[in-house]
Amino acid sequence: KPRVLSGIQPTADSFHLGNYLGAVRQWVALQETHDAFYFIADMHAITVEHDPKLLRKRTRVSAAQLLALGLDPARTTLFVQSQVPEHAELGWVMQCLTGFGEAGRMTQFKDKSAKQGTVSVGLFTYPILQAADILVYRPEFVPVGEDQRQHLELTRDLAQRFNTRFGKTFPLPEPYILKDTAKIFDLQEPQAKMSKSASSPGGIVELLDDPKVSAKKIRSAVTDAEREIRYDVENKPGISNLLGIYSALTGRPVDALVADYDGKGYGDLKKDLAEVVAEFTGPVRDQVKSYLDDPAELDKTLAAGAQRAREVAAGTLARVYDRVGFLKG
Ligand code: AQP
């Protein structure tokens, strides 16, 4: 089976619809047909100032959400990044292959660092650790949202550079980005991506939000001064975003939705979408609660995943260390 790998940061109390529709939904679908490795990127979560207690809690909440959304640990290798030390070890080798200017061109670093008081070196080198996160499993596909495309390019460049200098070691991983849900937008700022760290609370629909809270956010979503419901990303980004989310959650094509809402108002669309979201998130919330009721069991599932992940990661790292000329231990 071809291998897929992806990760998500435990940087919020809940994932949002962008994380689910842009990434996790594909993860769940791909576990049927692929050898799937998915991880919670806790090492990336410390690139900005953080609270240790909160990180521990959010790592478990993230795992519980991934399980509730349909990842099956019997078929999928689900683990926490810091429990597989080979990520950091390969990360160092990859840092030594990356040009300083090359790292400085990462747009996400520019955006994120502009918002921080002090900027850590870890935030700067984060995409290089991300390249190692991926390459250590030698996957063929990486299912992510559009915002990760540039980091994937860097990963491919580093893999190629390693192969050229030290002999073919890494297949070049392909981004797996579904066009329709590649970017879910902030409800308050429909030109910006919905983001755990950058969006205002009103801009994100969290999976673990109370349905009343989500309904209010959807009701207050920024639209436009027209009345007509139509899909037009450039001129009607707010309405188009709502239609995109609606379509992705129900499987009903956008064109059919536009026809359904012919002659109806924005208020009708928002009210119905709030119901669709509540129907989807209700069972997820219940299941998350039940996973969190037994944190010992959850930790056991993650530890077993880390052990499986290490078997693959250790093999890659041994090969890499040998190729760069380190002595065998
Ligand atoms: N708005 C989005 N639309 C589609 N996909 C998205 N993803 C994130 N936002 C959207 C995808 O979700 C996966 C996990 O990403 P993340 O943990 O980086 O989450 P985030 O919400 O993007 O978090 P931050 O705090 O805003 O982090 P940065 O700024 O680093 O992205 C990824 O596959 C992502 O593409």
mmCIF file of C-alpha atoms and ligand atoms in Angstrom:
data_model
loop_
_atom_site.group_PDB
_atom_site.id
_atom_site.type_symbol
_atom_site.label_atom_id
_atom_site.label_comp_id
_atom_site.label_asym_id
_atom_site.label_seq_id
_atom_site.Cartn_x
_atom_site.Cartn_y
_atom_site.Cartn_z
ATOM 1 C CA LYS A 1 0.000 0.000 0.000
ATOM 2 C CA PRO A 2 1.293 3.518 -0.743
ATOM 3 C CA ARG A 3 2.156 5.440 2.399
ATOM 4 C CA VAL A 4 0.590 8.737 3.560
ATOM 5 C CA LEU A 5 1.730 10.964 6.403
ATOM 6 C CA SER A 6 0.341 14.126 7.939
ATOM 7 C CA GLY A 7 0.244 16.049 11.210
ATOM 8 C CA ILE A 8 -1.752 18.609 13.144
ATOM 9 C CA GLN A 9 -0.709 20.984 15.917
ATOM 10 C CA PRO A 10 -2.280 20.795 19.371
ATOM 11 C CA THR A 11 -2.429 24.579 19.596
ATOM 12 C CA ALA A 12 -6.099 25.064 20.483
ATOM 13 C CA ASP A 13 -8.823 23.569 22.639
ATOM 14 C CA SER A 14 -10.568 22.359 19.506
ATOM 15 C CA PHE A 15 -9.895 21.760 15.837
ATOM 16 C CA HIS A 16 -11.878 23.955 13.458
ATOM 17 C CA LEU A 17 -13.816 23.229 10.294
ATOM 18 C CA GLY A 18 -10.779 24.179 8.180
ATOM 19 C CA ASN A 19 -8.655 21.516 9.869
ATOM 20 C CA TYR A 20 -11.355 18.928 9.351
ATOM 21 C CA LEU A 21 -12.390 19.739 5.789
ATOM 22 C CA GLY A 22 -8.911 20.673 4.582
ATOM 23 C CA ALA A 23 -7.030 17.818 6.183
ATOM 24 C CA VAL A 24 -8.504 15.335 8.670
ATOM 25 C CA ARG A 25 -11.409 14.279 6.458
ATOM 26 C CA GLN A 26 -8.905 13.141 3.825
ATOM 27 C CA TRP A 27 -6.845 11.388 6.506
ATOM 28 C CA VAL A 28 -9.853 9.307 7.470
ATOM 29 C CA ALA A 29 -10.659 8.425 3.855
ATOM 30 C CA LEU A 30 -7.055 7.517 3.029
ATOM 31 C CA GLN A 31 -6.630 5.090 5.923
ATOM 32 C CA GLU A 32 -8.805 2.651 3.943
ATOM 33 C CA THR A 33 -6.469 2.454 0.991
ATOM 34 C CA HIS A 34 -3.092 3.606 2.287
ATOM 35 C CA ASP A 35 -0.502 2.799 4.924
ATOM 36 C CA ALA A 36 -1.362 5.836 7.033
ATOM 37 C CA PHE A 37 0.798 7.679 9.594
ATOM 38 C CA TYR A 38 -0.767 10.661 11.388
ATOM 39 C CA PHE A 39 0.683 12.585 14.280
ATOM 40 C CA ILE A 40 0.015 15.357 16.751
ATOM 41 C CA ALA A 41 2.753 17.944 16.280
ATOM 42 C CA ASP A 42 3.445 18.899 19.894
ATOM 43 C CA MET A 43 7.051 19.886 19.096
ATOM 44 C CA HIS A 44 5.761 22.493 16.662
ATOM 45 C CA ALA A 45 3.403 23.788 19.342
ATOM 46 C CA ILE A 46 6.346 25.005 21.462
ATOM 47 C CA THR A 47 7.787 27.242 18.726
ATOM 48 C CA VAL A 48 5.712 30.037 20.272
ATOM 49 C CA GLU A 49 5.308 30.705 23.990
ATOM 50 C CA HIS A 50 3.084 28.081 25.578
ATOM 51 C CA ASP A 51 1.734 26.726 28.852
ATOM 52 C CA PRO A 52 2.936 23.134 29.565
ATOM 53 C CA LYS A 53 -0.262 22.062 31.322
ATOM 54 C CA LEU A 54 -2.377 23.360 28.491
ATOM 55 C CA LEU A 55 -0.176 21.648 25.896
ATOM 56 C CA ARG A 56 -0.607 18.286 27.638
ATOM 57 C CA LYS A 57 -4.362 18.786 27.768
ATOM 58 C CA ARG A 58 -4.558 19.883 24.148
ATOM 59 C CA THR A 59 -2.456 16.961 22.966
ATOM 60 C CA ARG A 60 -4.996 14.573 24.507
ATOM 61 C CA VAL A 61 -7.939 16.609 23.195
ATOM 62 C CA SER A 62 -6.386 16.473 19.727
ATOM 63 C CA ALA A 63 -5.971 12.709 19.912
ATOM 64 C CA ALA A 64 -9.556 12.320 21.135
ATOM 65 C CA GLN A 65 -10.812 14.424 18.226
ATOM 66 C CA LEU A 66 -8.862 12.444 15.653
ATOM 67 C CA LEU A 67 -10.330 9.219 17.019
ATOM 68 C CA ALA A 68 -13.834 10.708 17.189
ATOM 69 C CA LEU A 69 -13.534 11.909 13.591
ATOM 70 C CA GLY A 70 -12.863 8.369 12.461
ATOM 71 C CA LEU A 71 -9.184 7.487 12.657
ATOM 72 C CA ASP A 72 -8.883 3.849 13.578
ATOM 73 C CA PRO A 73 -5.701 3.040 15.515
ATOM 74 C CA ALA A 74 -5.935 -0.583 14.411
ATOM 75 C CA ARG A 75 -5.386 0.451 10.791
ATOM 76 C CA THR A 76 -3.632 3.785 11.207
ATOM 77 C CA THR A 77 -0.431 4.636 13.031
ATOM 78 C CA LEU A 78 -1.547 7.514 15.258
ATOM 79 C CA PHE A 79 1.086 9.053 17.524
ATOM 80 C CA VAL A 80 2.544 12.103 19.220
ATOM 81 C CA GLN A 81 5.604 13.658 17.565
ATOM 82 C CA SER A 82 7.732 14.087 20.727
ATOM 83 C CA GLN A 83 7.438 10.358 21.449
ATOM 84 C CA VAL A 84 9.376 9.561 18.290
ATOM 85 C CA PRO A 85 12.827 11.130 18.780
ATOM 86 C CA GLU A 86 13.876 10.359 15.193
ATOM 87 C CA HIS A 87 11.903 13.453 14.043
ATOM 88 C CA ALA A 88 14.274 15.788 15.888
ATOM 89 C CA GLU A 89 17.318 13.722 14.925
ATOM 90 C CA LEU A 90 16.557 13.816 11.213
ATOM 91 C CA GLY A 91 15.553 17.465 11.713
ATOM 92 C CA TRP A 92 19.154 18.328 12.575
ATOM 93 C CA VAL A 93 20.498 16.678 9.435
ATOM 94 C CA MET A 94 17.910 18.548 7.368
ATOM 95 C CA GLN A 95 18.825 21.881 9.020
ATOM 96 C CA CYS A 96 22.382 21.333 7.860
ATOM 97 C CA LEU A 97 21.137 20.943 4.282
ATOM 98 C CA THR A 98 18.955 24.074 4.296
ATOM 99 C CA GLY A 99 20.201 27.466 3.152
ATOM 100 C CA PHE A 100 19.611 30.356 5.540
ATOM 101 C CA GLY A 101 18.007 32.418 2.786
ATOM 102 C CA GLU A 102 15.902 29.477 1.726
ATOM 103 C CA ALA A 103 14.444 29.158 5.243
ATOM 104 C CA GLY A 104 13.857 32.912 5.322
ATOM 105 C CA ARG A 105 11.561 32.712 2.305
ATOM 106 C CA MET A 106 8.852 30.729 4.098
ATOM 107 C CA THR A 107 5.776 32.949 4.024
ATOM 108 C CA GLN A 108 4.179 31.325 7.061
ATOM 109 C CA PHE A 109 7.226 32.301 9.127
ATOM 110 C CA LYS A 110 6.974 35.858 7.894
ATOM 111 C CA ASP A 111 3.264 35.994 8.813
ATOM 112 C CA LYS A 112 3.645 34.319 12.193
ATOM 113 C CA SER A 113 6.793 36.141 13.272
ATOM 114 C CA ALA A 114 5.173 39.481 12.480
ATOM 115 C CA LYS A 115 2.605 38.685 15.182
ATOM 116 C CA GLN A 116 5.076 37.587 17.895
ATOM 117 C CA GLY A 117 6.865 39.794 20.388
ATOM 118 C CA THR A 118 9.998 37.665 20.461
ATOM 119 C CA VAL A 119 10.598 35.241 17.632
ATOM 120 C CA SER A 120 12.275 31.940 18.492
ATOM 121 C CA VAL A 121 14.828 30.205 16.300
ATOM 122 C CA GLY A 122 12.487 27.207 16.535
ATOM 123 C CA LEU A 123 9.764 29.147 14.737
ATOM 124 C CA PHE A 124 12.282 29.944 12.004
ATOM 125 C CA THR A 125 13.437 26.337 11.573
ATOM 126 C CA TYR A 126 9.969 24.824 12.022
ATOM 127 C CA PRO A 127 9.458 24.046 8.307
ATOM 128 C CA ILE A 128 12.739 22.094 8.361
ATOM 129 C CA LEU A 129 11.562 19.973 11.281
ATOM 130 C CA GLN A 130 8.356 19.550 9.321
ATOM 131 C CA ALA A 131 10.374 18.269 6.358
ATOM 132 C CA ALA A 132 11.993 15.726 8.691
ATOM 133 C CA ASP A 133 8.565 14.790 10.140
ATOM 134 C CA ILE A 134 7.538 13.827 6.650
ATOM 135 C CA LEU A 135 10.708 12.333 5.209
ATOM 136 C CA VAL A 136 11.443 10.063 8.163
ATOM 137 C CA TYR A 137 8.444 7.942 7.031
ATOM 138 C CA ARG A 138 9.350 8.160 3.318
ATOM 139 C CA PRO A 139 5.679 8.671 2.343
ATOM 140 C CA GLU A 140 4.326 9.084 -1.172
ATOM 141 C CA PHE A 141 1.510 11.504 -0.289
ATOM 142 C CA VAL A 142 0.948 14.216 2.289
ATOM 143 C CA PRO A 143 -2.726 15.201 2.698
ATOM 144 C CA VAL A 144 -2.823 18.859 3.818
ATOM 145 C CA GLY A 145 -4.602 22.169 3.228
ATOM 146 C CA GLU A 146 -3.381 24.698 0.664
ATOM 147 C CA ASP A 147 -1.479 26.715 3.310
ATOM 148 C CA GLN A 148 1.059 23.894 3.572
ATOM 149 C CA ARG A 149 2.003 23.804 -0.108
ATOM 150 C CA GLN A 150 5.160 25.890 0.283
ATOM 151 C CA HIS A 151 6.412 23.751 3.165
ATOM 152 C CA LEU A 152 5.868 20.662 1.037
ATOM 153 C CA GLU A 153 7.943 22.234 -1.716
ATOM 154 C CA LEU A 154 10.791 22.774 0.764
ATOM 155 C CA THR A 155 10.449 19.157 1.870
ATOM 156 C CA ARG A 156 10.764 17.971 -1.716
ATOM 157 C CA ASP A 157 13.773 20.223 -2.318
ATOM 158 C CA LEU A 158 15.529 18.874 0.775
ATOM 159 C CA ALA A 159 14.758 15.270 -0.161
ATOM 160 C CA GLN A 160 16.121 15.876 -3.639
ATOM 161 C CA ARG A 161 19.248 17.574 -2.255
ATOM 162 C CA PHE A 162 19.912 14.723 0.145
ATOM 163 C CA ASN A 163 19.459 12.171 -2.633
ATOM 164 C CA THR A 164 21.840 14.040 -4.928
ATOM 165 C CA ARG A 165 24.556 14.445 -2.309
ATOM 166 C CA PHE A 166 24.350 11.153 -0.473
ATOM 167 C CA GLY A 167 22.547 8.708 -2.771
ATOM 168 C CA LYS A 168 18.879 7.991 -3.356
ATOM 169 C CA THR A 169 17.213 7.702 0.044
ATOM 170 C CA PHE A 170 13.893 9.550 -0.078
ATOM 171 C CA PRO A 171 11.001 9.319 -2.528
ATOM 172 C CA LEU A 172 9.722 12.856 -3.291
ATOM 173 C CA PRO A 173 6.411 13.205 -1.434
ATOM 174 C CA GLU A 174 3.464 14.640 -3.346
ATOM 175 C CA PRO A 175 1.015 17.072 -1.741
ATOM 176 C CA TYR A 176 -2.508 15.643 -1.647
ATOM 177 C CA ILE A 177 -4.722 18.732 -1.650
ATOM 178 C CA LEU A 178 -8.415 18.541 -2.527
ATOM 179 C CA LYS A 179 -9.363 21.586 -4.555
ATOM 180 C CA ASP A 180 -12.805 22.244 -3.101
ATOM 181 C CA THR A 181 -11.801 22.238 0.555
ATOM 182 C CA ALA A 182 -8.147 23.264 0.261
ATOM 183 C CA LYS A 183 -8.880 26.498 2.051
ATOM 184 C CA ILE A 184 -11.762 27.229 4.390
ATOM 185 C CA PHE A 185 -11.964 30.922 5.200
ATOM 186 C CA ASP A 186 -12.380 32.934 8.379
ATOM 187 C CA LEU A 187 -16.083 33.831 8.859
ATOM 188 C CA GLN A 188 -15.231 37.371 9.891
ATOM 189 C CA GLU A 189 -12.488 37.911 7.360
ATOM 190 C CA PRO A 190 -13.436 35.772 4.376
ATOM 191 C CA GLN A 191 -10.235 36.516 2.486
ATOM 192 C CA ALA A 192 -8.054 34.968 5.221
ATOM 193 C CA LYS A 193 -7.802 31.283 6.095
ATOM 194 C CA MET A 194 -9.639 30.022 9.157
ATOM 195 C CA SER A 195 -6.742 29.557 11.601
ATOM 196 C CA LYS A 196 -6.337 28.325 15.167
ATOM 197 C CA SER A 197 -3.797 30.995 16.010
ATOM 198 C CA ALA A 198 -4.672 33.919 13.753
ATOM 199 C CA SER A 199 -8.477 34.002 13.556
ATOM 200 C CA SER A 200 -10.605 35.923 16.033
ATOM 201 C CA PRO A 201 -13.009 33.672 17.998
ATOM 202 C CA GLY A 202 -15.906 34.839 15.808
ATOM 203 C CA GLY A 203 -14.040 33.765 12.674
ATOM 204 C CA ILE A 204 -13.596 30.083 13.520
ATOM 205 C CA VAL A 205 -16.166 27.318 13.813
ATOM 206 C CA GLU A 206 -14.698 24.922 16.344
ATOM 207 C CA LEU A 207 -15.724 21.292 16.285
ATOM 208 C CA LEU A 208 -16.145 21.287 20.065
ATOM 209 C CA ASP A 209 -18.123 24.537 20.218
ATOM 210 C CA ASP A 210 -21.599 24.382 21.695
ATOM 211 C CA PRO A 211 -24.038 24.327 18.704
ATOM 212 C CA LYS A 212 -25.574 27.575 19.952
ATOM 213 C CA VAL A 213 -22.168 29.247 19.791
ATOM 214 C CA SER A 214 -21.499 27.940 16.267
ATOM 215 C CA ALA A 215 -24.961 29.043 15.142
ATOM 216 C CA LYS A 216 -24.277 32.543 16.428
ATOM 217 C CA LYS A 217 -20.925 32.695 14.659
ATOM 218 C CA ILE A 218 -22.463 31.522 11.396
ATOM 219 C CA ARG A 219 -25.322 34.013 11.786
ATOM 220 C CA SER A 220 -22.773 36.805 12.244
ATOM 221 C CA ALA A 221 -20.562 35.702 9.330
ATOM 222 C CA VAL A 222 -19.492 38.603 7.120
ATOM 223 C CA THR A 223 -21.273 38.526 3.745
ATOM 224 C CA ASP A 224 -21.963 41.356 1.286
ATOM 225 C CA ALA A 225 -24.540 44.023 0.523
ATOM 226 C CA GLU A 226 -26.333 42.010 -2.199
ATOM 227 C CA ARG A 227 -29.169 39.588 -1.576
ATOM 228 C CA GLU A 228 -28.456 36.912 -4.146
ATOM 229 C CA ILE A 229 -26.968 33.560 -3.118
ATOM 230 C CA ARG A 230 -24.362 32.611 -5.690
ATOM 231 C CA TYR A 231 -20.883 31.125 -5.747
ATOM 232 C CA ASP A 232 -18.386 33.838 -6.652
ATOM 233 C CA VAL A 233 -15.197 33.696 -4.606
ATOM 234 C CA GLU A 234 -13.854 36.994 -5.840
ATOM 235 C CA ASN A 235 -16.911 39.187 -5.359
ATOM 236 C CA LYS A 236 -18.777 37.215 -2.705
ATOM 237 C CA PRO A 237 -16.105 35.504 -0.584
ATOM 238 C CA GLY A 238 -18.292 35.246 2.535
ATOM 239 C CA ILE A 239 -21.275 33.570 0.861
ATOM 240 C CA SER A 240 -18.992 31.381 -1.252
ATOM 241 C CA ASN A 241 -17.211 30.169 1.896
ATOM 242 C CA LEU A 242 -20.544 29.281 3.542
ATOM 243 C CA LEU A 243 -21.641 27.435 0.400
ATOM 244 C CA GLY A 244 -18.319 25.579 0.278
ATOM 245 C CA ILE A 245 -18.610 24.426 3.895
ATOM 246 C CA TYR A 246 -22.260 23.453 3.387
ATOM 247 C CA SER A 247 -21.431 21.447 0.293
ATOM 248 C CA ALA A 248 -18.455 19.695 1.889
ATOM 249 C CA LEU A 249 -20.450 18.642 4.959
ATOM 250 C CA THR A 250 -23.511 17.430 3.068
ATOM 251 C CA GLY A 251 -21.976 16.142 -0.159
ATOM 252 C CA ARG A 252 -24.477 18.252 -2.108
ATOM 253 C CA PRO A 253 -22.780 20.044 -5.044
ATOM 254 C CA VAL A 254 -22.529 23.837 -4.787
ATOM 255 C CA ASP A 255 -24.618 24.297 -7.980
ATOM 256 C CA ALA A 256 -27.453 22.279 -6.475
ATOM 257 C CA LEU A 257 -27.288 24.337 -3.283
ATOM 258 C CA VAL A 258 -27.412 27.564 -5.282
ATOM 259 C CA ALA A 259 -30.541 26.260 -7.022
ATOM 260 C CA ASP A 260 -32.060 25.204 -3.651
ATOM 261 C CA TYR A 261 -31.612 28.722 -2.295
ATOM 262 C CA ASP A 262 -32.920 30.540 -5.347
ATOM 263 C CA GLY A 263 -35.193 33.307 -4.063
ATOM 264 C CA LYS A 264 -34.176 32.724 -0.428
ATOM 265 C CA GLY A 265 -32.112 35.026 1.774
ATOM 266 C CA TYR A 266 -28.727 34.892 3.461
ATOM 267 C CA GLY A 267 -30.492 34.325 6.795
ATOM 268 C CA ASP A 268 -32.036 31.068 5.490
ATOM 269 C CA LEU A 269 -28.692 29.790 4.262
ATOM 270 C CA LYS A 270 -26.991 30.618 7.563
ATOM 271 C CA LYS A 271 -29.730 29.025 9.649
ATOM 272 C CA ASP A 272 -29.626 25.794 7.637
ATOM 273 C CA LEU A 273 -25.835 25.687 7.660
ATOM 274 C CA ALA A 274 -25.830 26.052 11.437
ATOM 275 C CA GLU A 275 -28.060 22.962 11.604
ATOM 276 C CA VAL A 276 -25.824 21.013 9.249
ATOM 277 C CA VAL A 277 -22.797 21.911 11.373
ATOM 278 C CA ALA A 278 -24.597 20.957 14.607
ATOM 279 C CA GLU A 279 -25.586 17.588 13.162
ATOM 280 C CA PHE A 280 -22.012 16.889 12.231
ATOM 281 C CA THR A 281 -20.363 18.105 15.423
ATOM 282 C CA GLY A 282 -22.876 16.681 17.945
ATOM 283 C CA PRO A 283 -21.705 13.043 17.762
ATOM 284 C CA VAL A 284 -18.048 14.163 17.519
ATOM 285 C CA ARG A 285 -18.391 16.130 20.762
ATOM 286 C CA ASP A 286 -19.980 13.176 22.564
ATOM 287 C CA GLN A 287 -17.259 10.799 21.466
ATOM 288 C CA VAL A 288 -14.472 13.196 22.369
ATOM 289 C CA LYS A 289 -15.917 13.368 25.872
ATOM 290 C CA SER A 290 -15.919 9.606 26.218
ATOM 291 C CA TYR A 291 -12.296 9.276 25.012
ATOM 292 C CA LEU A 292 -11.240 11.966 27.470
ATOM 293 C CA ASP A 293 -12.976 10.139 30.312
ATOM 294 C CA ASP A 294 -10.223 7.531 30.106
ATOM 295 C CA PRO A 295 -6.931 9.377 29.580
ATOM 296 C CA ALA A 296 -4.881 6.305 30.568
ATOM 297 C CA GLU A 297 -6.389 4.320 27.714
ATOM 298 C CA LEU A 298 -5.850 7.226 25.334
ATOM 299 C CA ASP A 299 -2.186 7.488 26.369
ATOM 300 C CA LYS A 300 -1.821 3.748 25.816
ATOM 301 C CA THR A 301 -3.201 4.028 22.280
ATOM 302 C CA LEU A 302 -0.753 6.847 21.538
ATOM 303 C CA ALA A 303 2.205 4.989 23.037
ATOM 304 C CA ALA A 304 1.428 1.953 20.882
ATOM 305 C CA GLY A 305 1.254 4.238 17.833
ATOM 306 C CA ALA A 306 4.623 5.801 18.706
ATOM 307 C CA GLN A 307 6.187 2.380 18.981
ATOM 308 C CA ARG A 308 4.959 1.427 15.505
ATOM 309 C CA ALA A 309 6.072 4.770 14.111
ATOM 310 C CA ARG A 310 9.555 4.343 15.606
ATOM 311 C CA GLU A 311 10.062 1.057 13.821
ATOM 312 C CA VAL A 312 9.821 2.856 10.491
ATOM 313 C CA ALA A 313 11.514 6.089 11.590
ATOM 314 C CA ALA A 314 14.506 4.310 13.142
ATOM 315 C CA GLY A 315 15.128 2.437 9.865
ATOM 316 C CA THR A 316 15.217 5.675 7.869
ATOM 317 C CA LEU A 317 17.405 7.444 10.417
ATOM 318 C CA ALA A 318 19.947 4.602 10.510
ATOM 319 C CA ARG A 319 20.247 4.776 6.731
ATOM 320 C CA VAL A 320 20.596 8.565 6.799
ATOM 321 C CA TYR A 321 23.237 8.535 9.552
ATOM 322 C CA ASP A 322 25.228 5.956 7.642
ATOM 323 C CA ARG A 323 25.008 7.924 4.384
ATOM 324 C CA VAL A 324 26.169 11.194 5.936
ATOM 325 C CA GLY A 325 29.151 9.392 7.445
ATOM 326 C CA PHE A 326 28.301 8.942 11.126
ATOM 327 C CA LEU A 327 29.835 5.870 12.791
ATOM 328 C CA LYS A 328 27.472 3.034 13.601
ATOM 329 C CA GLY A 329 26.601 2.958 17.336
HETATM 330 N N1 AQP B 1 -8.544 27.154 6.819
HETATM 331 C C1 AQP B 1 -8.095 25.967 6.428
HETATM 332 N N2 AQP B 1 -8.600 25.406 5.327
HETATM 333 C C2 AQP B 1 -8.148 24.183 4.918
HETATM 334 N N3 AQP B 1 -7.200 23.471 5.572
HETATM 335 C C3 AQP B 1 -6.677 24.009 6.684
HETATM 336 N N4 AQP B 1 -5.753 23.591 7.562
HETATM 337 C C4 AQP B 1 -5.580 24.520 8.529
HETATM 338 N N5 AQP B 1 -6.390 25.564 8.302
HETATM 339 C C5 AQP B 1 -7.087 25.284 7.173
HETATM 340 C C6 AQP B 1 -5.042 22.308 7.480
HETATM 341 O O1 AQP B 1 -5.179 21.665 8.740
HETATM 342 C C7 AQP B 1 -4.004 20.900 9.002
HETATM 343 C C8 AQP B 1 -3.490 21.205 10.392
HETATM 344 O O2 AQP B 1 -2.984 22.533 10.424
HETATM 345 P P1 AQP B 1 -2.432 23.294 11.665
HETATM 346 O O3 AQP B 1 -2.312 22.404 12.825
HETATM 347 O O4 AQP B 1 -1.255 24.122 11.244
HETATM 348 O O5 AQP B 1 -3.667 24.248 11.968
HETATM 349 P P2 AQP B 1 -3.978 25.780 11.711
HETATM 350 O O6 AQP B 1 -5.378 26.062 12.071
HETATM 351 O O7 AQP B 1 -3.453 26.197 10.383
HETATM 352 O O8 AQP B 1 -3.166 26.385 12.871
HETATM 353 P P3 AQP B 1 -2.408 27.711 12.954
HETATM 354 O O9 AQP B 1 -2.181 27.956 14.390
HETATM 355 O O10 AQP B 1 -3.054 28.745 12.120
HETATM 356 O O11 AQP B 1 -1.054 27.266 12.352
HETATM 357 P P4 AQP B 1 -0.342 27.709 11.056
HETATM 358 O O12 AQP B 1 -0.426 29.220 11.067
HETATM 359 O O13 AQP B 1 1.042 27.163 11.287
HETATM 360 O O14 AQP B 1 -1.026 27.065 9.897
HETATM 361 C C9 AQP B 1 -3.004 21.250 7.910
HETATM 362 O O15 AQP B 1 -3.009 20.233 6.926
HETATM 363 C C10 AQP B 1 -3.552 22.513 7.317
HETATM 364 O O16 AQP B 1 -3.208 22.656 5.953
#
